[in-house]
Backbone as CSV, one residue per row, in Angstrom:
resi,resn,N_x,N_y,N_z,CA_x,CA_y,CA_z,C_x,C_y,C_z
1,UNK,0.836,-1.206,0.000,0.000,0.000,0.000,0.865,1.248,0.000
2,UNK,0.498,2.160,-0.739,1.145,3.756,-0.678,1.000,3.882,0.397
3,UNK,1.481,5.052,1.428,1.683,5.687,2.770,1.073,6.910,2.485
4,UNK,0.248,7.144,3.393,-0.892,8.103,3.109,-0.044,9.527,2.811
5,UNK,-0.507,10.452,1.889,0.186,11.853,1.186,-0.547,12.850,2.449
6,UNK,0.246,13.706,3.298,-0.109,15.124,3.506,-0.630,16.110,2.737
7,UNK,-1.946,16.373,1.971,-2.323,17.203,1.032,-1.976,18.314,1.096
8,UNK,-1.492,19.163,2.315,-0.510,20.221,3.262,0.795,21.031,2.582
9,UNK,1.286,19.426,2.451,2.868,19.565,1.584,2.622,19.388,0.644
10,UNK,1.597,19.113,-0.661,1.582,19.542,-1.705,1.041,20.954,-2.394
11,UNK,0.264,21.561,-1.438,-0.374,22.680,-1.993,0.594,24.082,-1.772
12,UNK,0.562,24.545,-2.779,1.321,25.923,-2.757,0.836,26.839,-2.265
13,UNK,2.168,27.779,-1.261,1.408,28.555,-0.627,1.799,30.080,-1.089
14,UNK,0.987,30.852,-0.899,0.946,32.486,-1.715,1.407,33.155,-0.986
15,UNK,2.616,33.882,-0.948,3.093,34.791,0.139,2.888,35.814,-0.002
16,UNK,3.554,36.905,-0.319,3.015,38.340,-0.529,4.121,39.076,-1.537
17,UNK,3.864,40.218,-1.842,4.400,40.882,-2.898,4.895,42.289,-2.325
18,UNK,6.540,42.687,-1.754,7.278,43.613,-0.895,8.237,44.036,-1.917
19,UNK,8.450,45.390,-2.678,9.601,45.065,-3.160,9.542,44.776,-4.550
20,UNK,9.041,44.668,-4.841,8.790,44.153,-6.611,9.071,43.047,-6.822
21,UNK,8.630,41.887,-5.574,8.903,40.418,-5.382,8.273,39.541,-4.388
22,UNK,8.403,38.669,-4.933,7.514,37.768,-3.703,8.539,36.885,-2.965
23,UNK,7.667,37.550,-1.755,8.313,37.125,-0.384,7.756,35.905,0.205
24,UNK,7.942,34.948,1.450,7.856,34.402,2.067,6.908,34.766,3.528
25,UNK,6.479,34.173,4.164,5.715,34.797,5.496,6.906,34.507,6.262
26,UNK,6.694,35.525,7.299,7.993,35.314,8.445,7.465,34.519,9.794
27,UNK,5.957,34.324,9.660,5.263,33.468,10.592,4.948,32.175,10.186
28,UNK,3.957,31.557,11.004,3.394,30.084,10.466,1.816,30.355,10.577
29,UNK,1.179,31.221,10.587,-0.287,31.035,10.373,-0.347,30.875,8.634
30,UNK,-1.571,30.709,8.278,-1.766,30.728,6.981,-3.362,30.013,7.186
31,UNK,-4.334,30.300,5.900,-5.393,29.735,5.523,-5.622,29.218,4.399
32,UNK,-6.890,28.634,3.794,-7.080,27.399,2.833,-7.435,28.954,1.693
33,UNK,-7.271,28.218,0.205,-7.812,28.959,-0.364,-8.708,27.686,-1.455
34,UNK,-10.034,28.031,-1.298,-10.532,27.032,-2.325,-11.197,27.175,-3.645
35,UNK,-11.388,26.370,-4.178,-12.302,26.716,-5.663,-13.856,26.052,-5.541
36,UNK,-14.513,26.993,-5.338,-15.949,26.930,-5.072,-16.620,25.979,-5.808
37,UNK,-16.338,25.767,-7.058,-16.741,24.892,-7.781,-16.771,23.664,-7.637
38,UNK,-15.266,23.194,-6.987,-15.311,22.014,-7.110,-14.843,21.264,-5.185
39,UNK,-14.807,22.460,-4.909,-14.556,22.433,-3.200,-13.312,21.917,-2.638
40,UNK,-12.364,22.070,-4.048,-11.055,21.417,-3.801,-10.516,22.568,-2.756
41,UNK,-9.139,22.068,-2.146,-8.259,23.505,-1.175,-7.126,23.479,-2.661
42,UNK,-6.955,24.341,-3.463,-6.240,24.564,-4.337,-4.706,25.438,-4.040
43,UNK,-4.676,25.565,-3.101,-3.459,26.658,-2.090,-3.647,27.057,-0.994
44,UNK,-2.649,27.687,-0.559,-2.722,28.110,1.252,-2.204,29.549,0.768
45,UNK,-2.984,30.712,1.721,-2.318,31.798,1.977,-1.762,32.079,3.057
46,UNK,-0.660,32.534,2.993,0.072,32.966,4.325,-0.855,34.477,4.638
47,UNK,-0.697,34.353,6.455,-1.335,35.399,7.058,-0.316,36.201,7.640
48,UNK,-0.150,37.320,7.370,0.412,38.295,7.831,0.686,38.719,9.216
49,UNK,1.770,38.805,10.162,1.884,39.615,11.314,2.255,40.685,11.424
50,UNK,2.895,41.428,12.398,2.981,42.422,12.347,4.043,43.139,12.132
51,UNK,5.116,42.255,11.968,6.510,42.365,11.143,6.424,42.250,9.316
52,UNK,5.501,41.488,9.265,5.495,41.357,8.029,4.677,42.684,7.313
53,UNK,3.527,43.335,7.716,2.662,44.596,7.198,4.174,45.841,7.497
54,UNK,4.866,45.176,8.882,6.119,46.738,9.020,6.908,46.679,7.721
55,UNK,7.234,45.351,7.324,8.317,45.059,6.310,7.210,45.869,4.847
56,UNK,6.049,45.593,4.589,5.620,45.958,3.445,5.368,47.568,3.621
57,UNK,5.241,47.939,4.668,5.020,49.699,4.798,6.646,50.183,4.771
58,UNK,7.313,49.868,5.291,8.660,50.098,4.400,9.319,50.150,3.998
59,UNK,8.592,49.249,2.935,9.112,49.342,1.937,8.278,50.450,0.974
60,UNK,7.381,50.881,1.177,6.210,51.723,0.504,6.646,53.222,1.001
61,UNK,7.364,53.421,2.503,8.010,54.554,2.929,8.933,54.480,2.197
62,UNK,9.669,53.685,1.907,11.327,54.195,1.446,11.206,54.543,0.077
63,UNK,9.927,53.937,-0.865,10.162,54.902,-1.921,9.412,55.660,-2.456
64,UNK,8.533,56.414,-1.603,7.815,57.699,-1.307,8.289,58.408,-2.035
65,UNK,9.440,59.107,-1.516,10.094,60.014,-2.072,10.567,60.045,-3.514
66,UNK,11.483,59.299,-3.834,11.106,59.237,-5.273,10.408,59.709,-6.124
67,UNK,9.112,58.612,-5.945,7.702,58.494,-6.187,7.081,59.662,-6.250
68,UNK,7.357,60.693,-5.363,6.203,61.538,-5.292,7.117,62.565,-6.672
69,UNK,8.605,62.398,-6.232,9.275,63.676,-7.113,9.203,63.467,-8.659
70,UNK,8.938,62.027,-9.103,8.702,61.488,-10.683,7.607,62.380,-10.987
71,UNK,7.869,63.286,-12.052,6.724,63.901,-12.763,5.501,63.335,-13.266
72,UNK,4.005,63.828,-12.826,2.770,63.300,-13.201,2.836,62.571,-14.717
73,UNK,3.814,63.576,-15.614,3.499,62.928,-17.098,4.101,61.778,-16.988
74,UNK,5.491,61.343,-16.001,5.762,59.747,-16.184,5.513,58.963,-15.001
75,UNK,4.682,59.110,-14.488,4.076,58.336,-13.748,2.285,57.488,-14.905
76,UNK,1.977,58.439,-15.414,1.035,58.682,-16.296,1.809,57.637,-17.305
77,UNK,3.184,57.455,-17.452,3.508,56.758,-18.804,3.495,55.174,-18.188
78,UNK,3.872,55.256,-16.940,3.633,54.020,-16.446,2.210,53.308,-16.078
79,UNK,1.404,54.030,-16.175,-0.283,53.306,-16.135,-0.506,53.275,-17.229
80,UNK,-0.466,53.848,-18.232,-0.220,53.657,-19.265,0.343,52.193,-20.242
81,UNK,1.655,51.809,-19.705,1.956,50.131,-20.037,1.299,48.906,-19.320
82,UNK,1.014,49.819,-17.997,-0.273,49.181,-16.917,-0.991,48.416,-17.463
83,UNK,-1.865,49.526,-17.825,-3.245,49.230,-18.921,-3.151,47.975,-19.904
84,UNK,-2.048,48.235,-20.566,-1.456,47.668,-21.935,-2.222,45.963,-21.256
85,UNK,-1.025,46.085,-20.686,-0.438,44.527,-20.071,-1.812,44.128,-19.339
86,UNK,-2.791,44.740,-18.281,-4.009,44.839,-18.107,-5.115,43.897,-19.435
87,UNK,-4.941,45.002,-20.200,-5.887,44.329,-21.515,-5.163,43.597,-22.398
88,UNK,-4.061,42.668,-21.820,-3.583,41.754,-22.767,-3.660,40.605,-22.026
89,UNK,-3.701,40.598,-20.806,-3.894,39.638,-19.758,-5.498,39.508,-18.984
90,UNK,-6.362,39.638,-19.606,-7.356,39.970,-19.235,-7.953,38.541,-18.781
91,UNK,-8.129,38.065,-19.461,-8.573,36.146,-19.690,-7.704,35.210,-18.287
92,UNK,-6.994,35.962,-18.424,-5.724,34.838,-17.511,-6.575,35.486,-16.015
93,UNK,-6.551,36.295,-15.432,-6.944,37.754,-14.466,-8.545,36.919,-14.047
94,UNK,-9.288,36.948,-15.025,-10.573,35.870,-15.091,-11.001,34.935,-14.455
95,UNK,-9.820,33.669,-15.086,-9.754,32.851,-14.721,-9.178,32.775,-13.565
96,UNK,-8.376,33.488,-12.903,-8.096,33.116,-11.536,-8.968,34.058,-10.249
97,UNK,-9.400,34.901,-10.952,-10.738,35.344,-10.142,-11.976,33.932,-10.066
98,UNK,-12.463,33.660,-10.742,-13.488,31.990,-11.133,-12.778,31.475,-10.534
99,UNK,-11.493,30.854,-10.445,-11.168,29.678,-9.817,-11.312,30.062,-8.061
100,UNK,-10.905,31.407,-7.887,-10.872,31.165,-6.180,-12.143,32.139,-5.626
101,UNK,-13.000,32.690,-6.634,-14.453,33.315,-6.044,-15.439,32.566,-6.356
102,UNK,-15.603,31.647,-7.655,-16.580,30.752,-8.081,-17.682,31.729,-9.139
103,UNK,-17.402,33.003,-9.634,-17.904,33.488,-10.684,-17.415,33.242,-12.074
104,UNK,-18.446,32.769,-13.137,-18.212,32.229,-14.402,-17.235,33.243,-14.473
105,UNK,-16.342,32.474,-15.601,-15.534,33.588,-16.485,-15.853,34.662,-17.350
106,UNK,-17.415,34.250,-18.021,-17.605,36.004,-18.639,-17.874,36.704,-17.583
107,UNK,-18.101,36.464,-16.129,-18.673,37.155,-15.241,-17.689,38.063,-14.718
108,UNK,-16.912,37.185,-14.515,-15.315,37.833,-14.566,-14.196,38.602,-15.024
109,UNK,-14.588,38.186,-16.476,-14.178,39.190,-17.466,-14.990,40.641,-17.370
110,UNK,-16.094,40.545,-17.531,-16.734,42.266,-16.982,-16.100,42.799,-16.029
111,UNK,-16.279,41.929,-14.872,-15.857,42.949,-13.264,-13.989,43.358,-13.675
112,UNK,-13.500,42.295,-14.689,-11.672,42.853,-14.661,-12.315,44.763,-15.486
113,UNK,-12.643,43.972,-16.560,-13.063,45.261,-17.508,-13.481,46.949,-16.612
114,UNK,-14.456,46.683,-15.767,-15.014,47.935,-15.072,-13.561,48.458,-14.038
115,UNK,-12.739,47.293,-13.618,-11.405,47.593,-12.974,-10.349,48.413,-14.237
116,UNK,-10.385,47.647,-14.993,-9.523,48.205,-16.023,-10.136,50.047,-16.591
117,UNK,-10.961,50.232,-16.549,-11.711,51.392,-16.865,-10.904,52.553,-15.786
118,UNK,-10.430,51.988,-14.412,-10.027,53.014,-13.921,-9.053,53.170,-13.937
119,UNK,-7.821,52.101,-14.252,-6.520,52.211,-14.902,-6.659,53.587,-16.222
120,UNK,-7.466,53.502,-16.819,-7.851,54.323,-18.104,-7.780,55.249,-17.120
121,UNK,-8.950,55.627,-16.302,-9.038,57.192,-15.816,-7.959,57.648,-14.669
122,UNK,-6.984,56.376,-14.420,-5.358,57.348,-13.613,-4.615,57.737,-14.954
123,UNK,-4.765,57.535,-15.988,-4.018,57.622,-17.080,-4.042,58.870,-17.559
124,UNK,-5.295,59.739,-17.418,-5.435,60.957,-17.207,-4.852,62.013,-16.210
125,UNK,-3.801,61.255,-15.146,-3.686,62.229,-14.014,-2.924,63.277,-14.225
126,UNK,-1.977,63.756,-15.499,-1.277,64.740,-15.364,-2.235,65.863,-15.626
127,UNK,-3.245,65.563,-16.263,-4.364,66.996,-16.027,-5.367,66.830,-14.894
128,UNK,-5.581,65.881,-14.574,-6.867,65.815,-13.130,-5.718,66.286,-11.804
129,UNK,-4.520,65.954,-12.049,-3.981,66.450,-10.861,-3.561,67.862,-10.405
130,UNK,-4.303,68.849,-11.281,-3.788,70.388,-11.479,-4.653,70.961,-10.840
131,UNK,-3.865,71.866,-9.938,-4.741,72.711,-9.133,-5.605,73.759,-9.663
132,UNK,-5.633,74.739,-8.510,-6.732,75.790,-9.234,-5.803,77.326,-8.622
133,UNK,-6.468,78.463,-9.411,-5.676,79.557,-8.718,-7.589,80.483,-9.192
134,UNK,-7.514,81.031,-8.267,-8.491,82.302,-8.795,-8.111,83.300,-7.678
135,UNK,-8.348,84.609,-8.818,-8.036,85.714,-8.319,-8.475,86.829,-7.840
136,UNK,-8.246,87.240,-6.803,-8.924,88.332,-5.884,-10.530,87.928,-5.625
137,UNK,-10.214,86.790,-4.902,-11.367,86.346,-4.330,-11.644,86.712,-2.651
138,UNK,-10.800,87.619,-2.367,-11.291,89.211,-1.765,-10.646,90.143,-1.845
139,UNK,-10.693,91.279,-1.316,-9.695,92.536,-1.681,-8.486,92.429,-1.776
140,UNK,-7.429,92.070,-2.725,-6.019,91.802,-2.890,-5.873,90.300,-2.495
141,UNK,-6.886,89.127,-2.545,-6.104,88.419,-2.064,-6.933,87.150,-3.004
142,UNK,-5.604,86.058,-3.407,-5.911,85.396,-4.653,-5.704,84.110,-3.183
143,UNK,-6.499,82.952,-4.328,-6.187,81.349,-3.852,-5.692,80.955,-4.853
144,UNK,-4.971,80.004,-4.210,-4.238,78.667,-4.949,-4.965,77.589,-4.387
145,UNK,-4.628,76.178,-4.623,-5.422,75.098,-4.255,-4.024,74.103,-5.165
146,UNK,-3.254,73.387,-4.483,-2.589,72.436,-4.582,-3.114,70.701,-4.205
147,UNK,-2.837,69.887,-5.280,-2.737,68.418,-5.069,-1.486,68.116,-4.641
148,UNK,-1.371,67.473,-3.722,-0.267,66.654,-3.364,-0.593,65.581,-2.716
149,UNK,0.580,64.383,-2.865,-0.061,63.144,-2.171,0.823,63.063,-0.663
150,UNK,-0.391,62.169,-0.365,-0.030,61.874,1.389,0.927,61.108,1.825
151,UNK,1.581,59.915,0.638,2.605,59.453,1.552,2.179,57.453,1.780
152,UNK,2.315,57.102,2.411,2.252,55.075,2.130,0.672,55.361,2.102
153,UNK,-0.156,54.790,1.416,-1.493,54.431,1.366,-1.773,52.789,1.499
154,UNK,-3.188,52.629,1.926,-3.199,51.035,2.306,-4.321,50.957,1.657
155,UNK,-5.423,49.447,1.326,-6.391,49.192,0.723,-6.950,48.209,1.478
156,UNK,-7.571,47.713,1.891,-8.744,46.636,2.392,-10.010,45.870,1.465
157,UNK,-9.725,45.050,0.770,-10.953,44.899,-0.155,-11.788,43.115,0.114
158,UNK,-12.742,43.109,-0.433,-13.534,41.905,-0.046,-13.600,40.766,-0.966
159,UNK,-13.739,39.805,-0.518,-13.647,38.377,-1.724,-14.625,38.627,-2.717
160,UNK,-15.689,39.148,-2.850,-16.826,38.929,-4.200,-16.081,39.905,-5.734
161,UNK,-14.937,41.079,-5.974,-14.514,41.013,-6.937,-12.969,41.074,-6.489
162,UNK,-12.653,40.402,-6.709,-10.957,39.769,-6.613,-10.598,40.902,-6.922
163,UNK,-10.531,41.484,-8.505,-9.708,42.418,-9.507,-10.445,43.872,-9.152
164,UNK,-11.770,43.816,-9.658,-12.167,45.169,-9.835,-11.756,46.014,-8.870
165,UNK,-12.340,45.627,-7.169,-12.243,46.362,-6.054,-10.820,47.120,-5.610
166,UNK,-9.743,46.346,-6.042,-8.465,46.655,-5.519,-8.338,47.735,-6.500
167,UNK,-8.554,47.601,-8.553,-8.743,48.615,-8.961,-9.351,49.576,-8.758
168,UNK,-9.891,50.073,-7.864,-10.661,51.038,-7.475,-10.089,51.732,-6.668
169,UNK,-8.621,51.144,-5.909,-7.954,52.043,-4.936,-6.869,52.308,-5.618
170,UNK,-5.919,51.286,-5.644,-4.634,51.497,-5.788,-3.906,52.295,-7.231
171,UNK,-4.388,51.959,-8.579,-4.429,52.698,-9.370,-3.901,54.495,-9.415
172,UNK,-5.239,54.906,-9.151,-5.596,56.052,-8.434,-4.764,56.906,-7.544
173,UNK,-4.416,56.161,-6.869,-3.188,56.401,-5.237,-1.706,56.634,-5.738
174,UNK,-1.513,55.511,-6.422,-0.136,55.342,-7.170,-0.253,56.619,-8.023
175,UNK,-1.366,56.680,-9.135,-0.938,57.651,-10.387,-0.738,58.808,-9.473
176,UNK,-1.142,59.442,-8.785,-1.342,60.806,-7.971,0.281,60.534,-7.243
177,UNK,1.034,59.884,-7.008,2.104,60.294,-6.064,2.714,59.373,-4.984
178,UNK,1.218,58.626,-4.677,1.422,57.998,-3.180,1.796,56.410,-3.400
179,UNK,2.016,55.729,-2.471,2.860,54.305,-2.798,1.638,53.553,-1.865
180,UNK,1.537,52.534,-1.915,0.026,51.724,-1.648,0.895,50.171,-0.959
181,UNK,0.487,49.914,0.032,-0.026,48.932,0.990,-1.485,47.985,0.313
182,UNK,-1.625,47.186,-0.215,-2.872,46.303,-0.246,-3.270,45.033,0.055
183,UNK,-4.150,44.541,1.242,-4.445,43.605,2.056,-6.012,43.218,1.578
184,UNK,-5.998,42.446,0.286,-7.102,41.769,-0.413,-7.866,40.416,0.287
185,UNK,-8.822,40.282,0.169,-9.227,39.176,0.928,-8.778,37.647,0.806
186,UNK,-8.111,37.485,2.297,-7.358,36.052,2.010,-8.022,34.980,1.452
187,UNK,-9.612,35.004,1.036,-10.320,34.440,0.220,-9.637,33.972,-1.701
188,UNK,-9.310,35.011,-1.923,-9.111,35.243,-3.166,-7.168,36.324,-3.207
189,UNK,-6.397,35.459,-3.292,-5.284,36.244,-3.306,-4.641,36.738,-4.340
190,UNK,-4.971,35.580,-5.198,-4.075,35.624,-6.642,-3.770,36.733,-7.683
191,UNK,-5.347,37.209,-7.939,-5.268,38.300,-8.807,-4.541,39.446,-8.114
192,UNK,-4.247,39.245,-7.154,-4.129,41.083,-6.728,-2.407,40.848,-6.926
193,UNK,-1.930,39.268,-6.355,-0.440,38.925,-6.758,0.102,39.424,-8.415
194,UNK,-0.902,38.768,-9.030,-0.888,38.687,-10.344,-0.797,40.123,-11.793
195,UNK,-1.287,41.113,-10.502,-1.528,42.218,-11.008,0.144,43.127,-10.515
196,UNK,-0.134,42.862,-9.478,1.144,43.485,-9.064,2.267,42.976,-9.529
197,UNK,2.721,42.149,-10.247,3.621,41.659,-11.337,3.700,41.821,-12.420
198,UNK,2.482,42.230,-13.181,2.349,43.093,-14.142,2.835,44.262,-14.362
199,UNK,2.308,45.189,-12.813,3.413,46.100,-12.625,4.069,46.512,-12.473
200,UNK,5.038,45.629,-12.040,6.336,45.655,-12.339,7.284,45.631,-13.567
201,UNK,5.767,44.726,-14.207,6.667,44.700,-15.813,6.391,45.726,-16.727
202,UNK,5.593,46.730,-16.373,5.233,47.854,-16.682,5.938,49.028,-16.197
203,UNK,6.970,48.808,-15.228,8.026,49.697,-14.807,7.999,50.618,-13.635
204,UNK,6.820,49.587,-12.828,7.026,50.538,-11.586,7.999,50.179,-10.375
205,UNK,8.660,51.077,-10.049,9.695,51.322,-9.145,9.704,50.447,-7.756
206,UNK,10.823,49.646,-7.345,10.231,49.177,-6.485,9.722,49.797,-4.774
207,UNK,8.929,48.619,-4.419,8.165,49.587,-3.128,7.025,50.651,-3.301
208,UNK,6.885,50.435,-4.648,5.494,51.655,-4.381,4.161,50.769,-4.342
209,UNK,4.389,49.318,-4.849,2.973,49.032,-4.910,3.380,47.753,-4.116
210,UNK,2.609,46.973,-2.948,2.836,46.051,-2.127,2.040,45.262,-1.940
211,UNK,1.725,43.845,-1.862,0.857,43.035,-1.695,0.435,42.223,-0.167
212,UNK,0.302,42.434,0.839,0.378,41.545,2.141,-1.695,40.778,1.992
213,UNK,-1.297,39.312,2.796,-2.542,39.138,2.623,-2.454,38.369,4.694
214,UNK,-4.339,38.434,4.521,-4.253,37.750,6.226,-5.548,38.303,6.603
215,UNK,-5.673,38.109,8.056,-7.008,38.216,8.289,-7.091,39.645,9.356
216,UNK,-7.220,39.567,10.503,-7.910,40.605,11.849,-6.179,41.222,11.993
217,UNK,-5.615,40.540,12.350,-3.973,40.678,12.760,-3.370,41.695,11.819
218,UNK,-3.557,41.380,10.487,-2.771,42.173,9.352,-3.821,43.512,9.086
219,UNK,-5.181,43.030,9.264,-5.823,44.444,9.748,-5.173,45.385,10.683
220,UNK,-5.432,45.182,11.765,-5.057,45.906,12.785,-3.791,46.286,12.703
221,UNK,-2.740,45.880,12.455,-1.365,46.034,12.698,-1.443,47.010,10.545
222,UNK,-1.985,46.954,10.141,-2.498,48.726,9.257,-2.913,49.673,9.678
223,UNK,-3.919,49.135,10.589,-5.086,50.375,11.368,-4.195,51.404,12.275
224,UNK,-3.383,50.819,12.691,-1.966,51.228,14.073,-0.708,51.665,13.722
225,UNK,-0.525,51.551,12.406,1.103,51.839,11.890,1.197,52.775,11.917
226,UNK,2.283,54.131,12.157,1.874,55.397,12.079,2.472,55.762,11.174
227,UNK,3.207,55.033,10.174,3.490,55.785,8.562,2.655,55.423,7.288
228,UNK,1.164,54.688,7.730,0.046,54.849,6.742,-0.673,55.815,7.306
229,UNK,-0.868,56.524,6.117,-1.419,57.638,6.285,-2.800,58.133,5.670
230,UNK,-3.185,56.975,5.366,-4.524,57.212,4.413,-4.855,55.370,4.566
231,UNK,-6.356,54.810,4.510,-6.856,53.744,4.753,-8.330,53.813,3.522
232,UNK,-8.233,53.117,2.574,-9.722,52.648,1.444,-10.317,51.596,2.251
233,UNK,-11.347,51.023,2.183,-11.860,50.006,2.718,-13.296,49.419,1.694
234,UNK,-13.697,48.908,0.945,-14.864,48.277,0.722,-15.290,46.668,1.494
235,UNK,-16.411,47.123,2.335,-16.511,45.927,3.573,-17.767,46.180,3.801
236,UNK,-18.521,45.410,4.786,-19.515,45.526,5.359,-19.777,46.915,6.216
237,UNK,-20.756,47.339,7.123,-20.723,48.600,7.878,-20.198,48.130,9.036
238,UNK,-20.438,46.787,9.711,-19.680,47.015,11.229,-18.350,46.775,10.838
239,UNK,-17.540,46.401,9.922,-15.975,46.445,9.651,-15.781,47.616,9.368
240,UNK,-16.875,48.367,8.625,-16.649,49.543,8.143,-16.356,50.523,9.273
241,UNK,-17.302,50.951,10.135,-16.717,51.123,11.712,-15.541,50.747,12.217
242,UNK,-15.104,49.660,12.299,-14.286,48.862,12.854,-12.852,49.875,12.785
243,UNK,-12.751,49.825,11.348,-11.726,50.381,10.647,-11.529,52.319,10.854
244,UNK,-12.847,52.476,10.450,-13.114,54.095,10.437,-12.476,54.619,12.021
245,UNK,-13.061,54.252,13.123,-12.696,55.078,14.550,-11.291,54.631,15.011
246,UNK,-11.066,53.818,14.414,-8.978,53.953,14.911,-8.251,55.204,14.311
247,UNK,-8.749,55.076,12.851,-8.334,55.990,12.050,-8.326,57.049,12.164
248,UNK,-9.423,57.296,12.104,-10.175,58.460,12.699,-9.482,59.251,13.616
């Protein structure tokens, strides 16, 4: 008789993305990730502590600076190859949304598409990011109105669209200046891995865009860091709370 297999030690596990690379967890928690369809455990995600969210924030601090001093028009050139690579990989993005949320693949393909739409509208940022000046808006005295970005940004998003939701933050954050932290639901890890490798091959710098995944722990130890400086969240309302009055 064969000697029974650990299904454990065969499944691959997803670490996170620090650096313009994938890392390892520096702990031993981790959870199942499955395919709804067929109820297999298809991988393990590693869960994040609180060394590991310090290691991905700075790395997102250290290249802030940079980042913010790269001119809007080439930051703009880099969402730009974003996009490219975005709508050339679209199918692949799909399919690994379906495999670990359990939505058909044309279903999938839409929600990448409505994500990809906002890659399109950071692509615009060297004119959406321009201030305003008007003059003698009282006796001798004019306004200005400056954009500038804040500095490490973080994201929080939920298992029902793998792709779209994270497009909805990070994009956005990045084109404007700021370097992004994103903690996607350990439900569904892949695409957000998958994306962030893209952008890399699209030429973004390392440390501005970061991947950590995990559950309450890798929350909190975001909610508490004091060099994120800005928090997105799409969640329920009592997480939504949850999150809002730390911050706050």
């Amino acid at each position: 008789m064969n000697k029974p297999v650990d299904n454990a030690l065969l499944t691959p596990t997803v670490g996170y993305w620090i650096n313009n690379a994938r890392v390892e967890a520096t702990g031993t928690r981790s959870g199942e990730v499955t395919n709804p369809a067929t109820g297999a455990v298809t991988k393990r995600v590693a869960f994040a502590n609180a060394k590991d969210i310090d290691t991905a924030v700075q790395a997102a601090k250290a290249a802030f600076p940079a980042w913010r001093a790269t001119p809007p028009l080439r930051r703009a050139r880099v969402m730009q190859k974003f996009l490219a690579l975005m709508q050339a990989n679209i199918n692949e993005l799909a399919v690994l949304a379906s495999e670990e949320h359990g939505k058909t693949v044309p279903d999938a393909v839409g929600s990448v598409t409505r994500g990809i739409e906002v890659i399109e509208f950071a692509c615009g940022i060297p004119h959406l990011q321009k201030g305003e000046h008007s003059e003698n808006v009282g006796t001798d005295v004019d306004c200005h109105t400056l954009r500038q970005p804040l500095g490490v940004c973080a994201g929080i998003t939920p298992f029902n669209f793998p792709a779209m939701v994270p497009l909805w933050m990070f994009p956005v954050a990045i084109a404007t200046g700021n370097t992004f932290v994103l903690k996607p639901s350990e439900k569904v890890p892949s695409c957000s891995m998958r994306m962030a490798e893209l952008f890399k091959e699209a030429g973004l710098p390392d440390g501005v865009f970061n991947v950590v995944h995990g559950d309450k722990e890798a929350v909190d130890s975001l909610l508490h860091h004091p060099d994120v400086k800005a928090i997105s969240l799409v969640g329920s309302t009592p997480i939504a709370l949850f999150i809002y009055e730390p911050c706050a």
